[in-house]
Short mmCIF file of C-alpha atoms in Angstrom, two decimals:
data_model
loop_
_atom_site.label_atom_id
_atom_site.label_comp_id
_atom_site.label_asym_id
_atom_site.label_seq_id
_atom_site.Cartn_x
_atom_site.Cartn_y
_atom_site.Cartn_z
CA UNK A 1 0.00 0.00 0.00
CA UNK A 2 1.26 3.48 -0.77
CA UNK A 3 0.30 4.73 2.72
CA UNK A 4 2.85 2.30 4.09
CA UNK A 5 5.38 3.34 1.48
CA UNK A 6 4.90 7.04 2.11
CA UNK A 7 4.99 6.77 5.88
CA UNK A 8 8.15 4.64 5.78
CA UNK A 9 9.73 6.98 3.25
CA UNK A 10 9.14 10.02 5.43
CA UNK A 11 10.21 8.21 8.59
CA UNK A 12 13.47 6.91 7.10
CA UNK A 13 14.36 10.30 5.69
CA UNK A 14 13.81 11.69 9.18
CA UNK A 15 17.41 10.61 9.78
CA UNK A 16 18.47 13.24 7.26
CA UNK A 17 15.98 15.97 8.17
CA UNK A 18 18.66 18.33 9.38
CA UNK A 19 21.60 16.43 7.88
CA UNK A 20 23.55 19.54 7.03
CA UNK A 21 23.75 20.72 10.65
CA UNK A 22 22.74 18.04 13.09
CA UNK A 23 22.66 14.62 11.44
CA UNK A 24 24.46 12.89 14.32
CA UNK A 25 21.90 14.11 16.85
CA UNK A 26 19.08 12.88 14.64
CA UNK A 27 20.78 9.50 14.28
CA UNK A 28 21.21 9.20 18.04
CA UNK A 29 17.55 9.96 18.59
CA UNK A 30 16.51 7.43 15.96
CA UNK A 31 18.85 4.84 17.46
CA UNK A 32 17.11 5.25 20.81
CA UNK A 33 13.71 4.59 19.27
CA UNK A 34 15.14 1.72 17.21
CA UNK A 35 16.58 -0.02 20.27
CA UNK A 36 13.44 0.54 22.33
CA UNK A 37 11.19 -0.79 19.59
CA UNK A 38 13.38 -3.82 18.94
CA UNK A 39 13.65 -4.67 22.64
CA UNK A 40 9.91 -4.29 23.15
CA UNK A 41 8.90 -6.55 20.26
CA UNK A 42 11.51 -9.16 21.22
CA UNK A 43 10.20 -9.28 24.79
CA UNK A 44 6.60 -9.54 23.60
CA UNK A 45 7.52 -12.62 21.57
CA UNK A 46 8.79 -14.21 24.80
CA UNK A 47 5.76 -13.12 26.88
CA UNK A 48 8.01 -10.83 28.94
CA UNK A 49 8.89 -7.19 29.26
CA UNK A 50 12.05 -5.46 30.47
CA UNK A 51 11.52 -2.48 32.77
CA UNK A 52 13.73 0.59 32.92
CA UNK A 53 16.03 -1.00 35.52
CA UNK A 54 16.66 -3.98 33.25
CA UNK A 55 14.52 -6.43 35.22
CA UNK A 56 12.65 -9.03 33.14
CA UNK A 57 8.99 -9.37 34.09
CA UNK A 58 6.44 -12.01 33.07
CA UNK A 59 3.65 -10.66 30.91
CA UNK A 60 0.26 -12.36 30.84
CA UNK A 61 -1.47 -9.95 28.47
CA UNK A 62 0.60 -11.12 25.49
CA UNK A 63 -0.72 -14.67 25.75
CA UNK A 64 -4.14 -14.02 24.24
CA UNK A 65 -4.71 -15.24 20.69
CA UNK A 66 -5.36 -11.71 19.51
CA UNK A 67 -2.18 -10.35 21.12
CA UNK A 68 -0.06 -13.18 19.70
CA UNK A 69 -1.47 -12.53 16.25
CA UNK A 70 -0.66 -8.82 16.45
CA UNK A 71 2.84 -9.43 17.85
CA UNK A 72 3.70 -11.96 15.13
CA UNK A 73 2.58 -9.64 12.35
CA UNK A 74 4.28 -6.62 13.90
CA UNK A 75 7.55 -8.57 14.14
CA UNK A 76 7.28 -9.73 10.53
CA UNK A 77 6.99 -6.12 9.42
CA UNK A 78 9.69 -4.86 11.78
CA UNK A 79 12.40 -7.34 10.72
CA UNK A 80 13.09 -5.96 7.17
CA UNK A 81 12.82 -2.40 8.51
CA UNK A 82 15.29 -3.28 11.25
CA UNK A 83 17.84 -4.61 8.77
CA UNK A 84 17.51 -1.55 6.55
CA UNK A 85 17.88 0.89 9.44
CA UNK A 86 21.02 -0.67 10.92
CA UNK A 87 23.46 0.81 8.35
CA UNK A 88 22.06 4.27 9.14
CA UNK A 89 22.81 4.02 12.87
CA UNK A 90 26.61 3.83 12.70
CA UNK A 91 28.51 5.72 15.38
CA UNK A 92 30.42 7.64 12.72
CA UNK A 93 27.30 9.62 11.93
CA UNK A 94 27.55 8.87 8.22
CA UNK A 95 25.75 6.53 5.88
CA UNK A 96 25.84 5.83 2.16
CA UNK A 97 23.16 7.11 -0.22
CA UNK A 98 22.63 3.51 -1.31
CA UNK A 99 21.84 2.46 2.28
CA UNK A 100 19.42 5.36 2.61
CA UNK A 101 17.70 4.51 -0.69
CA UNK A 102 17.33 0.87 0.30
CA UNK A 103 15.89 1.83 3.68
CA UNK A 104 13.49 4.26 2.03
CA UNK A 105 12.11 1.52 -0.22
CA UNK A 106 11.45 -0.78 2.73
CA UNK A 107 10.12 2.02 4.89
CA UNK A 108 7.70 3.01 2.14
CA UNK A 109 6.36 -0.51 2.06
CA UNK A 110 5.69 -1.36 5.70
CA UNK A 111 5.73 1.50 8.20
CA UNK A 112 2.12 2.65 8.13
CA UNK A 113 0.87 -0.88 8.65
CA UNK A 114 3.36 -1.38 11.47
CA UNK A 115 2.12 1.74 13.24
CA UNK A 116 -1.47 0.50 12.93
CA UNK A 117 -0.50 -2.85 14.40
CA UNK A 118 1.20 -1.09 17.31
CA UNK A 119 -1.95 0.89 18.00
CA UNK A 120 -4.06 -2.27 17.89
CA UNK A 121 -1.64 -4.03 20.22
CA UNK A 122 -1.70 -1.14 22.68
CA UNK A 123 -5.49 -1.26 22.70
CA UNK A 124 -5.38 -5.01 23.26
CA UNK A 125 -3.12 -4.58 26.28
CA UNK A 126 -5.35 -1.88 27.69
CA UNK A 127 -8.44 -4.06 27.33
CA UNK A 128 -6.72 -7.07 28.88
CA UNK A 129 -5.39 -5.03 31.77
CA UNK A 130 -8.80 -3.50 32.39
CA UNK A 131 -10.60 -6.86 32.35
CA UNK A 132 -8.11 -8.48 34.71
CA UNK A 133 -7.28 -5.52 36.90
CA UNK A 134 -9.08 -6.97 39.91
CA UNK A 135 -7.14 -10.24 39.62
CA UNK A 136 -3.68 -9.07 38.62
CA UNK A 137 -0.94 -9.09 41.15
CA UNK A 138 1.08 -5.93 41.60
CA UNK A 139 3.98 -7.09 39.42
CA UNK A 140 1.64 -7.95 36.52
CA UNK A 141 -0.07 -4.58 36.75
CA UNK A 142 3.32 -2.89 36.72
CA UNK A 143 4.26 -4.91 33.62
CA UNK A 144 1.20 -3.70 31.74
CA UNK A 145 1.99 -0.10 32.66
CA UNK A 146 5.59 -0.47 31.45
CA UNK A 147 4.42 -1.96 28.18
CA UNK A 148 2.11 0.94 27.48
CA UNK A 149 4.90 3.36 28.38
CA UNK A 150 7.29 1.66 25.95
CA UNK A 151 4.83 1.79 23.10
CA UNK A 152 3.87 5.32 23.96
CA UNK A 153 7.48 6.42 23.70
CA UNK A 154 8.01 4.75 20.33
CA UNK A 155 4.77 6.06 18.87
CA UNK A 156 5.51 9.54 20.15
CA UNK A 157 8.95 9.58 18.53
CA UNK A 158 7.79 8.16 15.20
CA UNK A 159 4.89 10.57 14.95
CA UNK A 160 7.06 13.54 15.92
CA UNK A 161 9.47 12.65 13.11
CA UNK A 162 6.57 12.48 10.67
CA UNK A 163 5.34 15.88 11.82
CA UNK A 164 8.79 17.43 11.43
CA UNK A 165 9.16 16.11 7.93
CA UNK A 166 5.70 16.89 6.61
CA UNK A 167 5.96 20.43 7.91
CA UNK A 168 9.09 20.96 5.82
CA UNK A 169 8.07 21.57 2.19
CA UNK A 170 11.68 21.79 1.07
CA UNK A 171 12.45 18.33 2.45
CA UNK A 172 9.31 16.88 0.85
CA UNK A 173 10.29 18.47 -2.45
CA UNK A 174 13.78 16.94 -2.28
CA UNK A 175 12.27 13.56 -1.47
CA UNK A 176 9.96 13.72 -4.48
CA UNK A 177 12.67 14.85 -6.89
CA UNK A 178 15.11 12.15 -5.78
CA UNK A 179 12.62 9.33 -6.29
CA UNK A 180 12.66 7.48 -9.58
CA UNK A 181 8.88 7.09 -9.53
CA UNK A 182 6.50 9.74 -10.78
CA UNK A 183 4.92 11.50 -7.79
CA UNK A 184 2.07 14.02 -7.65
CA UNK A 185 0.75 15.87 -4.57
CA UNK A 186 -2.91 16.92 -4.75
CA UNK A 187 -5.66 18.25 -2.47
CA UNK A 188 -8.96 16.61 -1.59
CA UNK A 189 -10.57 18.01 -4.78
CA UNK A 190 -7.84 16.34 -6.89
CA UNK A 191 -6.23 19.66 -7.82
CA UNK A 192 -2.50 19.11 -8.32
CA UNK A 193 -0.31 21.18 -6.02
CA UNK A 194 3.02 19.86 -7.28
CA UNK A 195 4.56 17.04 -9.26
CA UNK A 196 8.14 15.86 -9.52
CA UNK A 197 10.09 15.95 -12.77
CA UNK A 198 9.42 12.25 -13.41
CA UNK A 199 5.66 12.94 -13.37
CA UNK A 200 6.03 15.99 -15.64
CA UNK A 201 8.04 13.98 -18.16
CA UNK A 202 5.59 11.07 -18.00
CA UNK A 203 2.70 13.30 -19.10
CA UNK A 204 4.77 15.54 -21.37
CA UNK A 205 4.56 18.74 -19.30
CA UNK A 206 7.23 21.32 -18.63
CA UNK A 207 8.67 22.20 -15.23
CA UNK A 208 5.89 23.41 -12.93
CA UNK A 209 3.12 22.99 -15.53
CA UNK A 210 1.27 20.27 -13.61
CA UNK A 211 0.48 22.60 -10.72
CA UNK A 212 -3.14 23.74 -10.83
CA UNK A 213 -4.32 20.97 -13.17
CA UNK A 214 -7.03 18.63 -11.94
CA UNK A 215 -5.86 15.02 -11.79
CA UNK A 216 -8.85 13.86 -13.87
CA UNK A 217 -7.45 15.75 -16.87
CA UNK A 218 -4.50 13.33 -16.95
CA UNK A 219 -6.53 10.12 -17.22
CA UNK A 220 -8.92 8.28 -19.49
CA UNK A 221 -11.00 5.43 -18.08
CA UNK A 222 -11.45 2.67 -20.65
CA UNK A 223 -12.31 -1.01 -20.16
CA UNK A 224 -11.66 -0.71 -16.41
CA UNK A 225 -7.98 -0.05 -17.17
CA UNK A 226 -6.13 3.08 -16.12
CA UNK A 227 -4.94 5.03 -19.16
CA UNK A 228 -2.80 8.16 -18.95
CA UNK A 229 -3.20 11.07 -21.34
CA UNK A 230 -0.13 13.05 -22.35
CA UNK A 231 -0.16 16.78 -23.07
CA UNK A 232 0.18 16.05 -26.81
CA UNK A 233 -2.86 13.73 -26.74
CA UNK A 234 -0.96 10.44 -26.65
CA UNK A 235 -2.18 7.68 -24.38
CA UNK A 236 -0.38 5.01 -22.34
CA UNK A 237 -1.17 2.35 -19.75
CA UNK A 238 -0.30 3.13 -16.16
CA UNK A 239 -0.73 2.03 -12.57
CA UNK A 240 -1.68 4.50 -9.84
CA UNK A 241 -1.58 4.32 -6.04
CA UNK A 242 -3.17 6.97 -3.83
CA UNK A 243 -2.38 7.69 -0.17
CA UNK A 244 -3.16 10.46 2.25
CA UNK A 245 -0.15 12.23 3.77
CA UNK A 246 -0.27 11.74 7.55
CA UNK A 247 0.09 14.49 10.15
CA UNK A 248 -0.97 17.34 7.83
CA UNK A 249 -3.18 20.27 8.89
CA UNK A 250 -5.31 19.87 5.74
CA UNK A 251 -6.01 16.84 3.55
CA UNK A 252 -3.23 16.22 1.04
CA UNK A 253 -2.65 13.11 -1.01
CA UNK A 254 0.34 11.50 -2.70
CA UNK A 255 -0.25 9.87 -6.07
CA UNK A 256 2.43 7.40 -7.19
CA UNK A 257 2.37 6.63 -10.92
CA UNK A 258 4.04 3.91 -12.98
CA UNK A 259 4.12 3.83 -16.78
CA UNK A 260 3.22 0.27 -17.84
CA UNK A 261 4.14 0.71 -21.52
CA UNK A 262 7.47 -1.10 -21.24
CA UNK A 263 5.86 -3.79 -19.09
CA UNK A 264 3.09 -4.29 -21.66
CA UNK A 265 5.66 -4.64 -24.44
CA UNK A 266 7.59 -7.20 -22.41
CA UNK A 267 4.41 -9.14 -21.68
CA UNK A 268 3.49 -9.15 -25.38
CA UNK A 269 6.96 -10.43 -26.27
CA UNK A 270 6.77 -13.13 -23.61
CA UNK A 271 3.31 -14.13 -24.81
CA UNK A 272 4.58 -14.34 -28.40
CA UNK A 273 7.56 -16.47 -27.31
CA UNK A 274 5.24 -18.77 -25.38
CA UNK A 275 3.12 -19.51 -28.46
CA UNK A 276 5.56 -19.14 -31.36
CA UNK A 277 8.68 -20.86 -32.60
CA UNK A 278 11.67 -18.61 -31.93
CA UNK A 279 13.50 -19.65 -35.11
CA UNK A 280 10.81 -19.35 -37.79
CA UNK A 281 8.25 -17.17 -36.03
CA UNK A 282 5.55 -19.73 -36.82
CA UNK A 283 3.03 -20.88 -34.20
CA UNK A 284 4.47 -23.64 -32.02
CA UNK A 285 2.90 -26.91 -30.89
CA UNK A 286 1.01 -25.25 -28.04
CA UNK A 287 -0.71 -22.70 -30.29
CA UNK A 288 -1.21 -25.33 -33.01
CA UNK A 289 -3.15 -27.58 -30.62
CA UNK A 290 -5.31 -24.67 -29.48
CA UNK A 291 -6.10 -23.66 -33.07
CA UNK A 292 -6.83 -27.24 -34.08
CA UNK A 293 -9.26 -27.62 -31.18
CA UNK A 294 -11.04 -24.39 -32.12
CA UNK A 295 -11.14 -25.26 -35.82
CA UNK A 296 -12.63 -28.69 -35.17
CA UNK A 297 -15.21 -27.23 -32.79
CA UNK A 298 -16.25 -24.74 -35.48
CA UNK A 299 -16.38 -27.47 -38.12
CA UNK A 300 -18.55 -29.61 -35.87
CA UNK A 301 -21.07 -26.78 -35.36
CA UNK A 302 -21.26 -25.98 -39.09
CA UNK A 303 -20.90 -29.52 -40.47
CA UNK A 304 -17.67 -28.69 -42.30
CA UNK A 305 -14.54 -30.62 -43.27
CA UNK A 306 -11.04 -29.93 -41.97
CA UNK A 307 -7.82 -31.16 -43.53
CA UNK A 308 -4.66 -31.83 -41.49
CA UNK A 309 -1.23 -32.07 -43.17
CA UNK A 310 1.90 -33.38 -41.44
CA UNK A 311 5.10 -32.35 -43.22
CA UNK A 312 8.55 -33.82 -42.55
CA UNK A 313 11.57 -32.71 -44.59
CA UNK A 314 13.60 -35.28 -46.51
CA UNK A 315 17.43 -35.17 -46.31
CA UNK A 316 17.49 -32.40 -43.74
CA UNK A 317 19.89 -34.17 -41.36
CA UNK A 318 22.79 -34.23 -43.86
CA UNK A 319 22.45 -30.45 -44.25
CA UNK A 320 22.93 -30.01 -40.51
CA UNK A 321 25.74 -32.54 -40.29
CA UNK A 322 27.74 -31.37 -43.32
CA UNK A 323 27.02 -27.65 -43.55
CA UNK A 324 26.43 -26.89 -39.87
CA UNK A 325 23.48 -25.88 -37.73
CA UNK A 326 23.61 -22.25 -38.85
CA UNK A 327 22.88 -23.30 -42.43
CA UNK A 328 20.29 -25.79 -41.17
CA UNK A 329 18.50 -23.04 -39.24
CA UNK A 330 18.57 -20.77 -42.29
CA UNK A 331 17.10 -23.58 -44.38
CA UNK A 332 14.24 -24.05 -41.90
CA UNK A 333 13.47 -20.34 -42.05
CA UNK A 334 13.32 -20.46 -45.85
CA UNK A 335 11.16 -23.59 -45.76
CA UNK A 336 8.74 -21.77 -43.43
CA UNK A 337 8.50 -18.89 -45.92
CA UNK A 338 7.73 -21.24 -48.82
CA UNK A 339 5.13 -23.11 -46.80
CA UNK A 340 3.35 -19.87 -45.93
CA UNK A 341 3.31 -19.05 -49.64
CA UNK A 342 1.37 -22.27 -50.26
CA UNK A 343 -1.40 -21.43 -47.81
CA UNK A 344 -4.83 -20.08 -48.57
CA UNK A 345 -6.69 -17.53 -46.52
CA UNK A 346 -7.90 -19.19 -43.34
CA UNK A 347 -5.23 -21.91 -43.33
CA UNK A 348 -2.96 -22.22 -40.28
CA UNK A 349 0.64 -23.39 -40.19
CA UNK A 350 2.88 -24.38 -37.27
CA UNK A 351 6.34 -25.77 -36.63
CA UNK A 352 6.11 -28.70 -34.25
CA UNK A 353 9.86 -28.96 -33.75
CA UNK A 354 12.95 -30.06 -35.67
CA UNK A 355 12.05 -30.30 -39.36
CA UNK A 356 8.37 -31.09 -38.76
CA UNK A 357 5.60 -28.72 -39.80
CA UNK A 358 1.83 -28.98 -39.85
CA UNK A 359 -1.00 -27.22 -41.66
CA UNK A 360 -4.69 -26.95 -40.75
CA UNK A 361 -6.93 -26.18 -43.71
CA UNK A 362 -10.66 -25.80 -44.32
CA UNK A 363 -11.43 -28.46 -46.90
CA UNK A 364 -14.39 -28.63 -49.25
CA UNK A 365 -13.33 -32.17 -50.13
CA UNK A 366 -10.27 -34.45 -50.17
CA UNK A 367 -9.17 -33.01 -53.52
CA UNK A 368 -8.56 -29.58 -52.01
CA UNK A 369 -6.05 -31.10 -49.59
CA UNK A 370 -4.34 -32.89 -52.48
CA UNK A 371 -3.90 -29.56 -54.26
CA UNK A 372 -2.18 -27.99 -51.23
CA UNK A 373 0.09 -31.03 -50.75
CA UNK A 374 1.10 -30.98 -54.43
CA UNK A 375 1.87 -27.28 -54.25
CA UNK A 376 4.03 -27.76 -51.15
CA UNK A 377 6.00 -30.60 -52.76
CA UNK A 378 6.56 -28.49 -55.85
CA UNK A 379 7.79 -25.46 -53.85
CA UNK A 380 10.13 -27.48 -51.65
CA UNK A 381 11.65 -29.22 -54.70
CA UNK A 382 13.06 -25.90 -55.84
CA UNK A 383 16.70 -25.42 -54.88
CA UNK A 384 17.67 -23.29 -51.90
CA UNK A 385 20.71 -21.03 -52.33
CA UNK A 386 22.02 -20.47 -48.79
CA UNK A 387 25.45 -19.25 -47.66
CA UNK A 388 26.94 -20.04 -51.04
CA UNK A 389 25.45 -23.55 -51.08
CA UNK A 390 22.87 -24.91 -53.50
CA UNK A 391 20.67 -27.19 -51.39
CA UNK A 392 18.12 -29.69 -52.70
CA UNK A 393 15.56 -31.22 -50.36
CA UNK A 394 12.02 -32.58 -50.52
CA UNK A 395 9.25 -33.50 -48.09
CA UNK A 396 7.05 -36.37 -46.97
CA UNK A 397 3.46 -35.35 -46.25
CA UNK A 398 0.66 -37.20 -44.47
CA UNK A 399 -2.98 -36.15 -44.85
CA UNK A 400 -5.97 -36.85 -42.59
CA UNK A 401 -9.43 -35.32 -42.64
CA UNK A 402 -12.05 -34.46 -40.05
CA UNK A 403 -14.53 -36.07 -39.55
CA UNK A 404 -13.85 -38.68 -42.24
CA UNK A 405 -10.85 -40.25 -40.48
CA UNK A 406 -11.74 -39.34 -36.90
CA UNK A 407 -13.59 -36.76 -34.83
CA UNK A 408 -11.08 -37.08 -31.99
CA UNK A 409 -8.11 -34.69 -32.02
CA UNK A 410 -5.52 -37.22 -30.89
CA UNK A 411 -6.76 -39.84 -33.29
CA UNK A 412 -6.81 -37.35 -36.17
CA UNK A 413 -3.19 -36.40 -35.40
CA UNK A 414 -2.24 -40.07 -35.30
CA UNK A 415 -3.82 -40.62 -38.71
CA UNK A 416 -1.88 -37.75 -40.30
CA UNK A 417 1.33 -38.90 -38.63
CA UNK A 418 0.83 -42.49 -39.84
CA UNK A 419 0.20 -41.27 -43.38
CA UNK A 420 3.38 -39.16 -43.27
CA UNK A 421 5.48 -42.16 -42.19
CA UNK A 422 3.98 -44.19 -45.01
CA UNK A 423 5.06 -41.46 -47.44
CA UNK A 424 8.52 -41.56 -45.87
CA UNK A 425 8.72 -45.33 -46.33
CA UNK A 426 8.00 -44.87 -50.03
CA UNK A 427 11.18 -42.82 -50.41
CA UNK A 428 9.87 -39.38 -49.61
CA UNK A 429 9.00 -36.50 -51.94
CA UNK A 430 5.39 -37.67 -51.85
CA UNK A 431 2.17 -37.38 -49.91
CA UNK A 432 -0.14 -40.09 -48.62
CA UNK A 433 -3.71 -39.82 -47.42
CA UNK A 434 -5.14 -41.82 -44.56
CA UNK A 435 -6.25 -44.61 -44.76
CA UNK A 436 -5.69 -44.84 -48.53
CA UNK A 437 -2.52 -46.38 -49.91
CA UNK A 438 -2.35 -43.76 -52.65
CA UNK A 439 0.98 -41.96 -52.90
CA UNK A 440 1.97 -39.32 -55.45
CA UNK A 441 5.72 -39.14 -56.20
CA UNK A 442 7.53 -36.24 -57.79
CA UNK A 443 10.88 -36.44 -59.51
CA UNK A 444 13.50 -34.26 -57.88
CA UNK A 445 14.53 -32.89 -61.26
#
């Protein structure tokens, strides 16, 4: 949540609030709160509390299911914050920008939720102490009081740091400008008060031009997706998170924006790679099976025929072995181009792997499949001139037809595959239909 991110961002940068003059003092103060918070949570996990004299006291109020739940979740949130804060608490009074940036990221993510958990836990202790006040022994009552005091101190310090930071516009401005994300500050009517340079560049505005614009002017709502609108009219996908700035005298909100254009492009590329052969660009086996299923379903509804062609290249292995895989890959790419040339509108081609290809075609009758097979054999008989080599190959093709040979997808594939192997056994450069024994041979010429 952005409220967590903002609160943690402001809190972590509290270490640098007056860095130019008094950074060591700020670090010492933060270290005190850090140690108190860490000690308190650690003792809660053990059902104890340590008083100001260092004495460990048993604590009954942490044993309730509700208290244990809150303590566990508070500790889970505190641990990554603790690790990120440690480099900023060095006795030397200095820390690296990288350490600060890392802490800011973690602080942004978790702090607001951690503060809410602390409040809930304090309330839980108060309720438990109130319910059992007539039964508690003196030492247990004292423990409850010490617990509340510890949490009160931590909450007081954290909130004071938030107040100091939010009251300083110059610090907030530096925070916004140093963040890589696009940030906009707006009022409760969505009027923009300021935006960092990343936000101005995202929407195509000059320095300071976002101020005074209503946030709605920057967005278009379409198909439940958030779409940004640039100054020049261009549109782009984006993600937006809105959070109220805590400890302000009037309602102000931080809007964090992320341009999803690059992400969308990456997702499209990944989707294409998932369903297409990387070498030839043709649909792969996964997309082929999906298209075949859809085509057969359509044919079933409209009482149509579908032809399936399995194509296996003849004499491809010697090309790979003698001329190398680079030439073999180039040959497959050229074969794919010739196969696409043989298709009609509505036909679908795929590379199943190796030198195997398949074609799905709407067929008026068996003769139409024969025509496509003959055209493919003719095209692949033409020589390929690749890398200075003149290469001659051919193909073996198996044909099956829906629903004549089978109405089951797996069975239909088996029929086409069996017909292809029969063509291969006849010496190749031919096609066979299933279950016929007919084979048409072409001379290599």
